[in-house]
PDB file of C-alpha atoms and ligand atoms in Angstrom:
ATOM      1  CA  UNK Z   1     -65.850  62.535  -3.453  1.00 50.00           C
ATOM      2  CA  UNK Z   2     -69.846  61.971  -3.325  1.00 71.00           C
ATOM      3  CA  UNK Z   3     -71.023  58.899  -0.563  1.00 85.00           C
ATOM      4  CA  UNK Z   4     -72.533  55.740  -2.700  1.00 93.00           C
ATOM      5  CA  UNK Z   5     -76.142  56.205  -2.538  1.00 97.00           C
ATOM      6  CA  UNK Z   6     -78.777  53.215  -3.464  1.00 98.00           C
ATOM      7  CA  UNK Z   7     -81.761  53.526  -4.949  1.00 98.00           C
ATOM      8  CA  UNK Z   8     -84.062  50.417  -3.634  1.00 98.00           C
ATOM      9  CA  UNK Z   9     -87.116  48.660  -5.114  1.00 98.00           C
ATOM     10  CA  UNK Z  10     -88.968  46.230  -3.344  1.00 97.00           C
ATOM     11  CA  UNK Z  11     -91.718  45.529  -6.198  1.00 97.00           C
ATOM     12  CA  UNK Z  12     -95.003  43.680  -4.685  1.00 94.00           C
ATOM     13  CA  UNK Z  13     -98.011  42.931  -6.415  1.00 90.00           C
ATOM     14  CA  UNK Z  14    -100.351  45.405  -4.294  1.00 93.00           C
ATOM     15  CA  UNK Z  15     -97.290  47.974  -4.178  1.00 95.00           C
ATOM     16  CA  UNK Z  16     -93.614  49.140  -4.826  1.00 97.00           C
ATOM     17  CA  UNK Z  17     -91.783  50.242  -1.747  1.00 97.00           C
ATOM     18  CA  UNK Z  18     -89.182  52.614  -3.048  1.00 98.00           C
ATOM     19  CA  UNK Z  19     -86.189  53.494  -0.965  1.00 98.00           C
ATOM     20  CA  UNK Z  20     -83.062  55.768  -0.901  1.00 98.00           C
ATOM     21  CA  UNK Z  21     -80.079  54.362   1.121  1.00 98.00           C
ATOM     22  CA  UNK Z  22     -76.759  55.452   1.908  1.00 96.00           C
ATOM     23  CA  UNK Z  23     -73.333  53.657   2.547  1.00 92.00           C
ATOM     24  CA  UNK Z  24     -74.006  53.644   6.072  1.00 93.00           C
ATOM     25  CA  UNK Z  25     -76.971  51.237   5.686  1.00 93.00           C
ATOM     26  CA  UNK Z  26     -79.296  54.218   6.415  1.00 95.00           C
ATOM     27  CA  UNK Z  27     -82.788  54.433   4.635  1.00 96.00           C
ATOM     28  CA  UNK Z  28     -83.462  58.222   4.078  1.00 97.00           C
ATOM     29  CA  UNK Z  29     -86.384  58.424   2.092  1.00 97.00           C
ATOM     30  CA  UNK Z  30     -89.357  56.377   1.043  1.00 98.00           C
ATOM     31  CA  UNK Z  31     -92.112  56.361  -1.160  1.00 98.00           C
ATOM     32  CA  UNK Z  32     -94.927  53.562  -1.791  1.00 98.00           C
ATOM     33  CA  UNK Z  33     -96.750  53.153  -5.319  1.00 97.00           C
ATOM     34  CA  UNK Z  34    -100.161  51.280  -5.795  1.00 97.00           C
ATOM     35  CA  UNK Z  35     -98.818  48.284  -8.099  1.00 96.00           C
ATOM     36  CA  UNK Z  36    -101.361  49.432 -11.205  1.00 97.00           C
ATOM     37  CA  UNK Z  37    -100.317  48.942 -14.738  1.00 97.00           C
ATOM     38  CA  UNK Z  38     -96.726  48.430 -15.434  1.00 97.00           C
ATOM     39  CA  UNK Z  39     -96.750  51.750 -17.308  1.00 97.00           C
ATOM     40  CA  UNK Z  40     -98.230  53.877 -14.345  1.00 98.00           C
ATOM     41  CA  UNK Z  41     -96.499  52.012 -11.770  1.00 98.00           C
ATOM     42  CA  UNK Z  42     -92.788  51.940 -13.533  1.00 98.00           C
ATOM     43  CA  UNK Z  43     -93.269  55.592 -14.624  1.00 98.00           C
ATOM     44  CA  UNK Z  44     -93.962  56.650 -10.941  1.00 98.00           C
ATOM     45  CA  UNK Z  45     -91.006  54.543  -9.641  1.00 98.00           C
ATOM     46  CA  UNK Z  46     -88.437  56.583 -12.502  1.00 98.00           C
ATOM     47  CA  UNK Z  47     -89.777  59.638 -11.661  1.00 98.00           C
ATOM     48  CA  UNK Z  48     -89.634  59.539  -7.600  1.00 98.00           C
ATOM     49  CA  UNK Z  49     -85.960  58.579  -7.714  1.00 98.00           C
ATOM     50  CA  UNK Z  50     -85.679  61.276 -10.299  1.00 98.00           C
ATOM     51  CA  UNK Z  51     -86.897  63.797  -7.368  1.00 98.00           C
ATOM     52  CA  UNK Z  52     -84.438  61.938  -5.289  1.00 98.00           C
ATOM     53  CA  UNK Z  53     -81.295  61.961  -6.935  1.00 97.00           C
ATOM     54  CA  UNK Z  54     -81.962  65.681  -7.940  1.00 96.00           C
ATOM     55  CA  UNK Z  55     -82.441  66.240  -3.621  1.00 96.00           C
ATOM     56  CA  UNK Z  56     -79.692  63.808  -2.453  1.00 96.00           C
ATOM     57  CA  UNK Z  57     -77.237  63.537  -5.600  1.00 95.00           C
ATOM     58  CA  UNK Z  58     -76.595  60.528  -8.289  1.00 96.00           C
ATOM     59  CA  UNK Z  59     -77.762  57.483  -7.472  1.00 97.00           C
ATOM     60  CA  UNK Z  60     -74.663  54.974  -7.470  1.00 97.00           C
ATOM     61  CA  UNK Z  61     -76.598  51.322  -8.227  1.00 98.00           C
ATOM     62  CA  UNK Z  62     -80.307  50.783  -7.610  1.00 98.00           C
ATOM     63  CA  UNK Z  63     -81.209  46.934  -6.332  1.00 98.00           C
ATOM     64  CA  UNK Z  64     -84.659  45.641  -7.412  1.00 98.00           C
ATOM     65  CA  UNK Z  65     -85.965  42.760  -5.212  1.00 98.00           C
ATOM     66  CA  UNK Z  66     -89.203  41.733  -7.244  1.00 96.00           C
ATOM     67  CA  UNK Z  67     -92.187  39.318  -7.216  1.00 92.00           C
ATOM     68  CA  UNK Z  68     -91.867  36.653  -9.305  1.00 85.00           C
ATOM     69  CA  UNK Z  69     -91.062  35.160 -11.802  1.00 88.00           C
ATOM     70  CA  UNK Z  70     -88.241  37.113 -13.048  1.00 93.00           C
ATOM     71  CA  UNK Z  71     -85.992  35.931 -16.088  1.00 95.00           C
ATOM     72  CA  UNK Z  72     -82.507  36.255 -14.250  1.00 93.00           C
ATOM     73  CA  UNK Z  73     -80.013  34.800 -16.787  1.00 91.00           C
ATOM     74  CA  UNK Z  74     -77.521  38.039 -17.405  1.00 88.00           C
ATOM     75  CA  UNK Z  75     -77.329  36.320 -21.249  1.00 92.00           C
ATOM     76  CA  UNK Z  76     -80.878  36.454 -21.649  1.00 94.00           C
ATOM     77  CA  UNK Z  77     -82.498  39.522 -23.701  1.00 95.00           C
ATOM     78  CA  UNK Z  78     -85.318  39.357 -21.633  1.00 96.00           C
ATOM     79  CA  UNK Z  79     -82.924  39.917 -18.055  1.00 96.00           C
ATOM     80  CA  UNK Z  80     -85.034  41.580 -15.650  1.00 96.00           C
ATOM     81  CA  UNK Z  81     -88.356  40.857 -17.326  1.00 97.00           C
ATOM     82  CA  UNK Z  82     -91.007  39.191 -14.985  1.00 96.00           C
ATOM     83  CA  UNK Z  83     -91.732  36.179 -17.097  1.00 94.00           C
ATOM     84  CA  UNK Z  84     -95.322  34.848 -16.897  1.00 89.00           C
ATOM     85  CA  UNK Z  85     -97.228  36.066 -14.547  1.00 85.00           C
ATOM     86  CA  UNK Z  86    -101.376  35.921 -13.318  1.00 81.00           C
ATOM     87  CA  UNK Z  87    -101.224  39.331 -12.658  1.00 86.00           C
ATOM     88  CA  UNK Z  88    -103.011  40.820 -15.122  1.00 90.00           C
ATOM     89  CA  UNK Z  89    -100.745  42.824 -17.357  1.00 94.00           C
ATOM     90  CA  UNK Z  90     -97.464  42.402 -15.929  1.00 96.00           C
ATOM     91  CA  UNK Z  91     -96.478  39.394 -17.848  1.00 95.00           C
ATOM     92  CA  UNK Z  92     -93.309  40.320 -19.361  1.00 96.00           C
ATOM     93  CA  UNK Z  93     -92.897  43.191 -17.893  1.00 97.00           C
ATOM     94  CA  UNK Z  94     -89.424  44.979 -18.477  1.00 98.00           C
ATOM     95  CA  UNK Z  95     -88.679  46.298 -14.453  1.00 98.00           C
ATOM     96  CA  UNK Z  96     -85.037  47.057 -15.205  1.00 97.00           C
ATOM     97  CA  UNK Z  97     -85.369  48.957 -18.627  1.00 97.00           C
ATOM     98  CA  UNK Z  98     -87.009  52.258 -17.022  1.00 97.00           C
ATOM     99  CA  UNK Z  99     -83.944  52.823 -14.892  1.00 98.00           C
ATOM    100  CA  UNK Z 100     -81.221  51.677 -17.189  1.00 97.00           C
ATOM    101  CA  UNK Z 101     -82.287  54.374 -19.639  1.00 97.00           C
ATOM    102  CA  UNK Z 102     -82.790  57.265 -16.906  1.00 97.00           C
ATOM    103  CA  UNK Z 103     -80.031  56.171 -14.729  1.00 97.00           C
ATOM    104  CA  UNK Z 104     -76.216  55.969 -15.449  1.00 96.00           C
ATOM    105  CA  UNK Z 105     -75.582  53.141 -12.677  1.00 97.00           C
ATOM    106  CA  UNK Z 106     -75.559  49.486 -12.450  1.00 97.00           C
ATOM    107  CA  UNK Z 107     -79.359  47.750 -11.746  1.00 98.00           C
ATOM    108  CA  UNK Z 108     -79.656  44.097  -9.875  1.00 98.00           C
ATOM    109  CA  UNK Z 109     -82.848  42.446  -9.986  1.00 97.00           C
ATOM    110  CA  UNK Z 110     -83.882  39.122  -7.843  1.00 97.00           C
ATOM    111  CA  UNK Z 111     -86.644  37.706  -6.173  1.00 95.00           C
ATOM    112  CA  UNK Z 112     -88.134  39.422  -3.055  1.00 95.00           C
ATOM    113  CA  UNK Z 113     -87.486  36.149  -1.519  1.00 96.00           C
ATOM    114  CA  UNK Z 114     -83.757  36.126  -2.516  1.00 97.00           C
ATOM    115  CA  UNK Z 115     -83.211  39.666  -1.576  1.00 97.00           C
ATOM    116  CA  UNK Z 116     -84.395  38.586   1.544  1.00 97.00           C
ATOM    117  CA  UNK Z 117     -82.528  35.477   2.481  1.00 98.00           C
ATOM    118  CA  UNK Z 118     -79.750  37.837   1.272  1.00 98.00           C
ATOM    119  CA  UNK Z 119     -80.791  41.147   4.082  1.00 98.00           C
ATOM    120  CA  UNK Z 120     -81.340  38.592   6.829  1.00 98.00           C
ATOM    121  CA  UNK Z 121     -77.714  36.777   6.279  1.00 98.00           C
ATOM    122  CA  UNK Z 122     -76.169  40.197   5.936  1.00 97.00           C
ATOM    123  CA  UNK Z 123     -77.893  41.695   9.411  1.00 97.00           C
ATOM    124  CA  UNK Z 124     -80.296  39.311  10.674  1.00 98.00           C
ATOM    125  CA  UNK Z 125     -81.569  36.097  11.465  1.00 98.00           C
ATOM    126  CA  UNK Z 126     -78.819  34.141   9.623  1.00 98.00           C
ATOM    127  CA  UNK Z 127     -75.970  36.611  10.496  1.00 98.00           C
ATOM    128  CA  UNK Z 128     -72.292  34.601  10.335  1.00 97.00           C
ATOM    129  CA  UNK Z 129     -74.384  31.614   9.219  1.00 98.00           C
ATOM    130  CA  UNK Z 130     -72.900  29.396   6.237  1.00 98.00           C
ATOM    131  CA  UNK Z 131     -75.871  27.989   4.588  1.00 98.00           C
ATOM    132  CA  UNK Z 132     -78.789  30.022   5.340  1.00 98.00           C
ATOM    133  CA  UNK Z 133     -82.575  29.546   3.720  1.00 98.00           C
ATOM    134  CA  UNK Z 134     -85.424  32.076   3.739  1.00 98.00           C
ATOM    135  CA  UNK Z 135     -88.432  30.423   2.917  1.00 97.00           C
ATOM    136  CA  UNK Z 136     -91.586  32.506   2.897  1.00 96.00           C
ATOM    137  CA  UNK Z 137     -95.044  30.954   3.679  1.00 97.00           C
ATOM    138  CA  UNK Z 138     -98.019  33.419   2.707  1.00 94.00           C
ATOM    139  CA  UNK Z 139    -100.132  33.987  -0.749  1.00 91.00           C
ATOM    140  CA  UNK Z 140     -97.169  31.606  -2.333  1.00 92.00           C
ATOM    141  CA  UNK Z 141     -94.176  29.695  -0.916  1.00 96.00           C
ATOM    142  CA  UNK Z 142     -90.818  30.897  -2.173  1.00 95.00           C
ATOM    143  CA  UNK Z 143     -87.308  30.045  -0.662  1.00 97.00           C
ATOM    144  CA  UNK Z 144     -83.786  31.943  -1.521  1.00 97.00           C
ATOM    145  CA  UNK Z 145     -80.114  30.074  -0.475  1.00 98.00           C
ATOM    146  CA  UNK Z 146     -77.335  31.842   0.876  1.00 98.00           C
ATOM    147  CA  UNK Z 147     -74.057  30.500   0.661  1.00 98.00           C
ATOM    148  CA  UNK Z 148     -70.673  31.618   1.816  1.00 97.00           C
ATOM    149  CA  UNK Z 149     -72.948  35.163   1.755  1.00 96.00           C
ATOM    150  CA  UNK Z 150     -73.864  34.568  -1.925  1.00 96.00           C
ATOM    151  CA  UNK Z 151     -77.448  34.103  -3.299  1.00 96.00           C
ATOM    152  CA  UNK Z 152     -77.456  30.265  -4.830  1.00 96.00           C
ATOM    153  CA  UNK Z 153     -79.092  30.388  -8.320  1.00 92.00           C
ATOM    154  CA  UNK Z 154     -79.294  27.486 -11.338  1.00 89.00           C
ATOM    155  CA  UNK Z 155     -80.444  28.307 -14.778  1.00 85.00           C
ATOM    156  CA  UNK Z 156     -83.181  30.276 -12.853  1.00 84.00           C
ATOM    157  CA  UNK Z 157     -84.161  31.102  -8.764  1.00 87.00           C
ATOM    158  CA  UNK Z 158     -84.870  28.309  -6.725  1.00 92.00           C
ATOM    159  CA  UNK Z 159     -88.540  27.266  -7.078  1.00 93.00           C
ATOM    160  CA  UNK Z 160     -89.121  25.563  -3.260  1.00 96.00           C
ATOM    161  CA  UNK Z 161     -92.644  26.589  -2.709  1.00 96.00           C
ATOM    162  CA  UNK Z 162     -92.885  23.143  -5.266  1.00 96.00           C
ATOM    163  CA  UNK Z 163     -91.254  20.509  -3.568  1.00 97.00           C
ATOM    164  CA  UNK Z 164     -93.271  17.708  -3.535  1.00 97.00           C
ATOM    165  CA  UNK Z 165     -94.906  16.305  -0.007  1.00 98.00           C
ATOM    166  CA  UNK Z 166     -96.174  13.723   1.360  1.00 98.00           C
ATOM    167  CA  UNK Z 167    -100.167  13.754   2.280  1.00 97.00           C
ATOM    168  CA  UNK Z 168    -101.095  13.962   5.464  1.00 98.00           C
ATOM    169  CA  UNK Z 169    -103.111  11.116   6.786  1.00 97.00           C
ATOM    170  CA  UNK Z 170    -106.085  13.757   7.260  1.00 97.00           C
ATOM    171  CA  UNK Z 171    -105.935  16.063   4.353  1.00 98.00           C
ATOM    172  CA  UNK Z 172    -106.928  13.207   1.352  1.00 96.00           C
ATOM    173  CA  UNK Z 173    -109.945  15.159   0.043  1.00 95.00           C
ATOM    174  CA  UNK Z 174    -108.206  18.183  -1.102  1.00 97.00           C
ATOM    175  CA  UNK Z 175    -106.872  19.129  -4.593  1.00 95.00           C
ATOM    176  CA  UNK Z 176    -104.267  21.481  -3.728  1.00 97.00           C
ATOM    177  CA  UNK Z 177    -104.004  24.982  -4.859  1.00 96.00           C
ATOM    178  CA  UNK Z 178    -100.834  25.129  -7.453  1.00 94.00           C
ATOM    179  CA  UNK Z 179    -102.218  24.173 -11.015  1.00 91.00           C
ATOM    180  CA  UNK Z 180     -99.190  22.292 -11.546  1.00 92.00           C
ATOM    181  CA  UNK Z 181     -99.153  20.210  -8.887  1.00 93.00           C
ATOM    182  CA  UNK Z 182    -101.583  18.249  -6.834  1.00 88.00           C
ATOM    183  CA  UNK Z 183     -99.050  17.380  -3.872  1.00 95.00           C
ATOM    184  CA  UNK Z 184     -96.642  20.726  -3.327  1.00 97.00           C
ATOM    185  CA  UNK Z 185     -95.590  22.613  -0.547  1.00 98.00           C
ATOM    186  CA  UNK Z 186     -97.478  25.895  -1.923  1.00 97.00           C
ATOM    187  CA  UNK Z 187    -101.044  23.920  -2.901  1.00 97.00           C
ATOM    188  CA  UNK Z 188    -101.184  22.556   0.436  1.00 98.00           C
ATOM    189  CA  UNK Z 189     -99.337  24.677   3.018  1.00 98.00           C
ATOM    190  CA  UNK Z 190    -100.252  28.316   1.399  1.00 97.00           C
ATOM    191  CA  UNK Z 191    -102.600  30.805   2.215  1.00 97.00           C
ATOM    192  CA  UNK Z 192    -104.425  30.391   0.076  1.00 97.00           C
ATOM    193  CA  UNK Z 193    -104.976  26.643   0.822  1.00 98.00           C
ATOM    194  CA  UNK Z 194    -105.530  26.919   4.061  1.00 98.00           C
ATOM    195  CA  UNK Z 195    -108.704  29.085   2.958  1.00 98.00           C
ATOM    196  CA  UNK Z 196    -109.578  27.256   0.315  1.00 98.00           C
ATOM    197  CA  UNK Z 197    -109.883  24.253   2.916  1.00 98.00           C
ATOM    198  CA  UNK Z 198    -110.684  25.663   5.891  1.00 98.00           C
ATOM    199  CA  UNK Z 199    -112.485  29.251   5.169  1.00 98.00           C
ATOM    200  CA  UNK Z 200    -110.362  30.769   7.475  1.00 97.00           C
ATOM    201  CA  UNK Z 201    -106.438  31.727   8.324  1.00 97.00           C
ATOM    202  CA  UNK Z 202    -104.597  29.698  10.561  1.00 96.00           C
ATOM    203  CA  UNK Z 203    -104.632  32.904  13.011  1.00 96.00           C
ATOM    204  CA  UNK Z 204    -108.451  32.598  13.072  1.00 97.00           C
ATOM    205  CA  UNK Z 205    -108.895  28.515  14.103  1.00 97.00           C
ATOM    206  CA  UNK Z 206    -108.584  27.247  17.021  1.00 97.00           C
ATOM    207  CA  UNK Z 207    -105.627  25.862  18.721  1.00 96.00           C
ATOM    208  CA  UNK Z 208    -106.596  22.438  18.655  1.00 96.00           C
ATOM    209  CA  UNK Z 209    -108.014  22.573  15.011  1.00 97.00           C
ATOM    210  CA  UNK Z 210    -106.706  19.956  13.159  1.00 98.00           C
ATOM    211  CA  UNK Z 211    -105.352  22.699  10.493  1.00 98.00           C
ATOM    212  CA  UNK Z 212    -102.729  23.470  12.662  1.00 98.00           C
ATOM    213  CA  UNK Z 213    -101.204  19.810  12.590  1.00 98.00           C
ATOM    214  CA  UNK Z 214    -101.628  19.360   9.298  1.00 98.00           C
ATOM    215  CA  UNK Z 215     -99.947  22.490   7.886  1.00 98.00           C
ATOM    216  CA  UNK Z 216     -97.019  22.233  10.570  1.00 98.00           C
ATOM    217  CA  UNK Z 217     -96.639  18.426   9.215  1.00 98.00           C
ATOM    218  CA  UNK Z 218     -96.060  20.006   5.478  1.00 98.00           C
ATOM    219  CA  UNK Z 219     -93.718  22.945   6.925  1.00 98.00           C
ATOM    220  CA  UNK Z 220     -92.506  20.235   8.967  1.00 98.00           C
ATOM    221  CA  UNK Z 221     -91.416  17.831   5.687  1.00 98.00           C
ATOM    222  CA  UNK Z 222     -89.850  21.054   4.165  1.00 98.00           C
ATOM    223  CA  UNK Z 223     -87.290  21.455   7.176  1.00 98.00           C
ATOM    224  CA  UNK Z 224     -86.708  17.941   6.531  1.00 98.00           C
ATOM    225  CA  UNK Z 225     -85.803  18.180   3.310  1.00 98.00           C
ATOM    226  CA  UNK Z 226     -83.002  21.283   3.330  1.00 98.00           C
ATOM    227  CA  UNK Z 227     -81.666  19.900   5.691  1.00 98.00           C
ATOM    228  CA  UNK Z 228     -80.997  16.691   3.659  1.00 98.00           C
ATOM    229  CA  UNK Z 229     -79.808  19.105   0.740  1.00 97.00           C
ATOM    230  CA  UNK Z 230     -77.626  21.423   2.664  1.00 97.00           C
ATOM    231  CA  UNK Z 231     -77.715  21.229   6.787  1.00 98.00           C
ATOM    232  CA  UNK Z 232     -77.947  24.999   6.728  1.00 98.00           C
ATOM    233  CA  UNK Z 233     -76.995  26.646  10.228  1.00 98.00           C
ATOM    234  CA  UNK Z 234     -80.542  28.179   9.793  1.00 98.00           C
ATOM    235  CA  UNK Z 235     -83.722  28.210   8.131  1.00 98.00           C
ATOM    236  CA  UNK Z 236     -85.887  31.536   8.294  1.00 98.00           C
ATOM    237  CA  UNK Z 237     -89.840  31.088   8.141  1.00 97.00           C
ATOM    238  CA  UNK Z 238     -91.133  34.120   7.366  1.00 95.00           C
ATOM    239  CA  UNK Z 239     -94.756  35.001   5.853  1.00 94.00           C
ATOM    240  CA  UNK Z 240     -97.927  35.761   6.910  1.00 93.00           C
ATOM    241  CA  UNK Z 241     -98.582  32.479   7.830  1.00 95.00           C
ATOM    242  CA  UNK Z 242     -95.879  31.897  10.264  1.00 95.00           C
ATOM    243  CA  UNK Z 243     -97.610  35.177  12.248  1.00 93.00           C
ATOM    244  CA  UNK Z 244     -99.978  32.279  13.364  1.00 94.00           C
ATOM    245  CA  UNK Z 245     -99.668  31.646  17.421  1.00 91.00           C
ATOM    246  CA  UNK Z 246     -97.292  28.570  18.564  1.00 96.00           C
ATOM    247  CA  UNK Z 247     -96.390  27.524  14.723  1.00 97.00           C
ATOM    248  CA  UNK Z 248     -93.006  27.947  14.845  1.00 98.00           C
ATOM    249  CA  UNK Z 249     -92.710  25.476  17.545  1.00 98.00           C
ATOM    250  CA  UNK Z 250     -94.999  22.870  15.897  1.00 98.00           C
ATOM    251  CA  UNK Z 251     -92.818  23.179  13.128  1.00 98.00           C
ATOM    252  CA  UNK Z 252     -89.516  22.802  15.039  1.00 98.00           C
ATOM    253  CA  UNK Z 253     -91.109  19.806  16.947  1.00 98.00           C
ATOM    254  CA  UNK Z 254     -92.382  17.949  14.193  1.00 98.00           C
ATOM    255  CA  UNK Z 255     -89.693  18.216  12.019  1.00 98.00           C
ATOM    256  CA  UNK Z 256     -87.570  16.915  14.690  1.00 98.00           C
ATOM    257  CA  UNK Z 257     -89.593  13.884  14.838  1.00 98.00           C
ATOM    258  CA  UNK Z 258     -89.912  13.186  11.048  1.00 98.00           C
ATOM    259  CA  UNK Z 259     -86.350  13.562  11.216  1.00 98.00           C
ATOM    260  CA  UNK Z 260     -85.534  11.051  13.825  1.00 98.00           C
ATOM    261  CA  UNK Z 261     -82.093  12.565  15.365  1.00 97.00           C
ATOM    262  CA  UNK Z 262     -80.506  11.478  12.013  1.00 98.00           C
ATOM    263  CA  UNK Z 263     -79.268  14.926  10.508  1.00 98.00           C
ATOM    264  CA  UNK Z 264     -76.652  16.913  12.616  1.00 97.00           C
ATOM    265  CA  UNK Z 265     -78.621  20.286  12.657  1.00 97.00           C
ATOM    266  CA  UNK Z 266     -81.475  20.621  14.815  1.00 98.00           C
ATOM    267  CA  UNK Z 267     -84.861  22.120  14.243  1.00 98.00           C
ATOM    268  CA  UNK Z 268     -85.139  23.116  17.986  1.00 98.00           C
ATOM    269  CA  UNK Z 269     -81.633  25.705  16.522  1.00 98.00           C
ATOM    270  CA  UNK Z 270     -81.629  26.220  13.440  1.00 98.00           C
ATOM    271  CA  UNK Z 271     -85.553  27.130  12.432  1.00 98.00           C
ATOM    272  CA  UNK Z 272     -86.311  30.519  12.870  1.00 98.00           C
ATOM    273  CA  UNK Z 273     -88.001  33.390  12.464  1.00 97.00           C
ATOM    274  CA  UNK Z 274     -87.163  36.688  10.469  1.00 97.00           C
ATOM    275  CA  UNK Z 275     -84.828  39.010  12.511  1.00 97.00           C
ATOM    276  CA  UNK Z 276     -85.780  41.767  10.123  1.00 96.00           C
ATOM    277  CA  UNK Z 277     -89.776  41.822  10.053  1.00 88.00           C
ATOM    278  CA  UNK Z 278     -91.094  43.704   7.458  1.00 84.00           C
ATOM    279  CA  UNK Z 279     -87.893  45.846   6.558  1.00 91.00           C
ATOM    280  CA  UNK Z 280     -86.447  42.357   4.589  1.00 91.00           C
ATOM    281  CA  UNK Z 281     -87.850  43.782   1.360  1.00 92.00           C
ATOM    282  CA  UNK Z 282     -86.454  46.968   1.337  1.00 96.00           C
ATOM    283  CA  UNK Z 283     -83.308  45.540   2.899  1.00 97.00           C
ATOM    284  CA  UNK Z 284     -83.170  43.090   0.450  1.00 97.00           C
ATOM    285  CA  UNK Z 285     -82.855  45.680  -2.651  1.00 98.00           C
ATOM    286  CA  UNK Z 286     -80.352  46.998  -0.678  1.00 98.00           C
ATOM    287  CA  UNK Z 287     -78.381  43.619  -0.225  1.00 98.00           C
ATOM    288  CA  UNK Z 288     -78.188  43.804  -3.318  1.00 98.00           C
ATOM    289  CA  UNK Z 289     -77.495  46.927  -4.902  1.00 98.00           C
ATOM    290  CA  UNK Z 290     -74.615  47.068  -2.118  1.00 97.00           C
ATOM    291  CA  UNK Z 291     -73.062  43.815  -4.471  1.00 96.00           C
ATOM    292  CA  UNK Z 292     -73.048  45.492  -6.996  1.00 95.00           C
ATOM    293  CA  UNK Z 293     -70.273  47.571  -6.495  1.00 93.00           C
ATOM    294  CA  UNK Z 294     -68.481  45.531  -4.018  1.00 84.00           C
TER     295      UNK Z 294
HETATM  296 ZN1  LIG Q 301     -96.573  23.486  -7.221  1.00 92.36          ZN
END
């Protein structure tokens, strides 16, 4: 009898990581594809695991962990479509079609973020955890739930790059950077913001800049607020962001002040960084292509 073997697509709006994995966890092959025109960039992705399963046999379930955001309602007849999207030409974009009609194996989609939260619970960060959250803090903020080692999801993914903050006492002048809302995690903690108010990355001001405060403070608010929803035995900041020195323990120490000993996990504990690095994409697909035939 053949070995399962996954085909895995982490799908990223500068490029797809592709990825061949076998039962053992392995990754034997990769590929990377500029992220171009839906056309170009699917019909590369079909025909690379075409070369693969033709090398290393049929492909048993391929596991798409995507950029966002993606219709995930199994009813829906747009399943697997990214929805609405800036990115110019991708908006409704069909990223499971391609391999349904090439491939005679089961295809899960999610968010890169879910995949994520899903590869680090399985072997990293959040390993025998509960309730585990991956929130990532870079161009946007996005968070995936694990619980009881199952991805949460409502009538969509989880959206928590837009909870709602409070302002800092010295960040009053600023707009924010999400066109829906003034006062969210993403327009004020993001990338992006931080440029937009600052010129520079967190990584390039200085220790003592006042940046550094004020986006821990927001980060901060976010800890607060999972753990009011679901004390989770850890929460994973991951992101380009969080590569900036000393955040992680601003984070953990205000967030243990604006929560004020009340809840019964601990920031100093529970907050965390990836255990994974840059392998929780690819990892991720596999997460969950590995579900689907569990
Ligand atoms: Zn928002």
């Amino acid at each position: 009898m053949t070995q399962p073997l996954f085909g895995l697509v982490e799908a990223g709006g500068t490029k797809f990581v592709l990825g061949i994995a076998t039962e053992k966890d392995e990754v034997i092959a990769t590929a990377r594809i500029p992220t171009t025109s839906p056309a170009a960039t699917l019909g590369a992705m079909v025909a690379w695991f075409k070369e693969q399963s033709f090398l290393h046999g049929p492909l048993t379930a391929i596991g798409i962990a995507s950029f966002g955001p993606l219709q995930l309602d199994p009813a829906a007849a747009d399943w697997g479509h990214i929805t609405s999207t800036p990115k110019a030409g991708w908006s409704g974009a069909d990223l499971v079609g391609p391999l349904k009609a090439q491939f005679d194996c089961p295809v899960a989609i999610d968010t890169d973020v879910n995949g994520a939260a899903l590869a680090e619970h399985r072997w990293g960060a959040a390993k025998g955890q509960r309730v585990a959250i991956y929130l990532t803090i870079g161009t946007g903020i996005g968070g995936g739930c694990v619980v009881d080692g199952k991805l949460l999801h409502g009538v969509s993914h989880p959206e928590m790059g837009h909870v709602r903050v409070a302002r800092h006492p010295l960040d009053t002048n600023f707009a924010g950077t999400c066109s829906y809302h003034t006062d969210c995690l993403e327009g004020l903690a993001s990338g992006p913001a931080i440029i937009a108010r600052w010129g520079q990355s967190l990584s390039q001001l200085a220790a003592d800049h006042p940046a550094q405060e004020i986006i821990a403070w927001y980060l901060a608010q976010a800890v607060c607020t999972l753990q009011a929803i679901f004390e989770p035995g850890r929460i994973i900041f991951g992101g380009g962001v969080m590569g900036t020195p000393a955040m992680l323990d601003r984070v953990r120490a205000t967030a243990a002040e604006l929560g004020n000993g009340y809840f019964v996990t601990k920031p100093a504990e529970i907050v965390v960084l990836p255990g994974l690095g840059d392998r929780a994409g690819l990892l991720g697909a596999l997460a969950l292509a590995q579900d689907l035939i569990a």
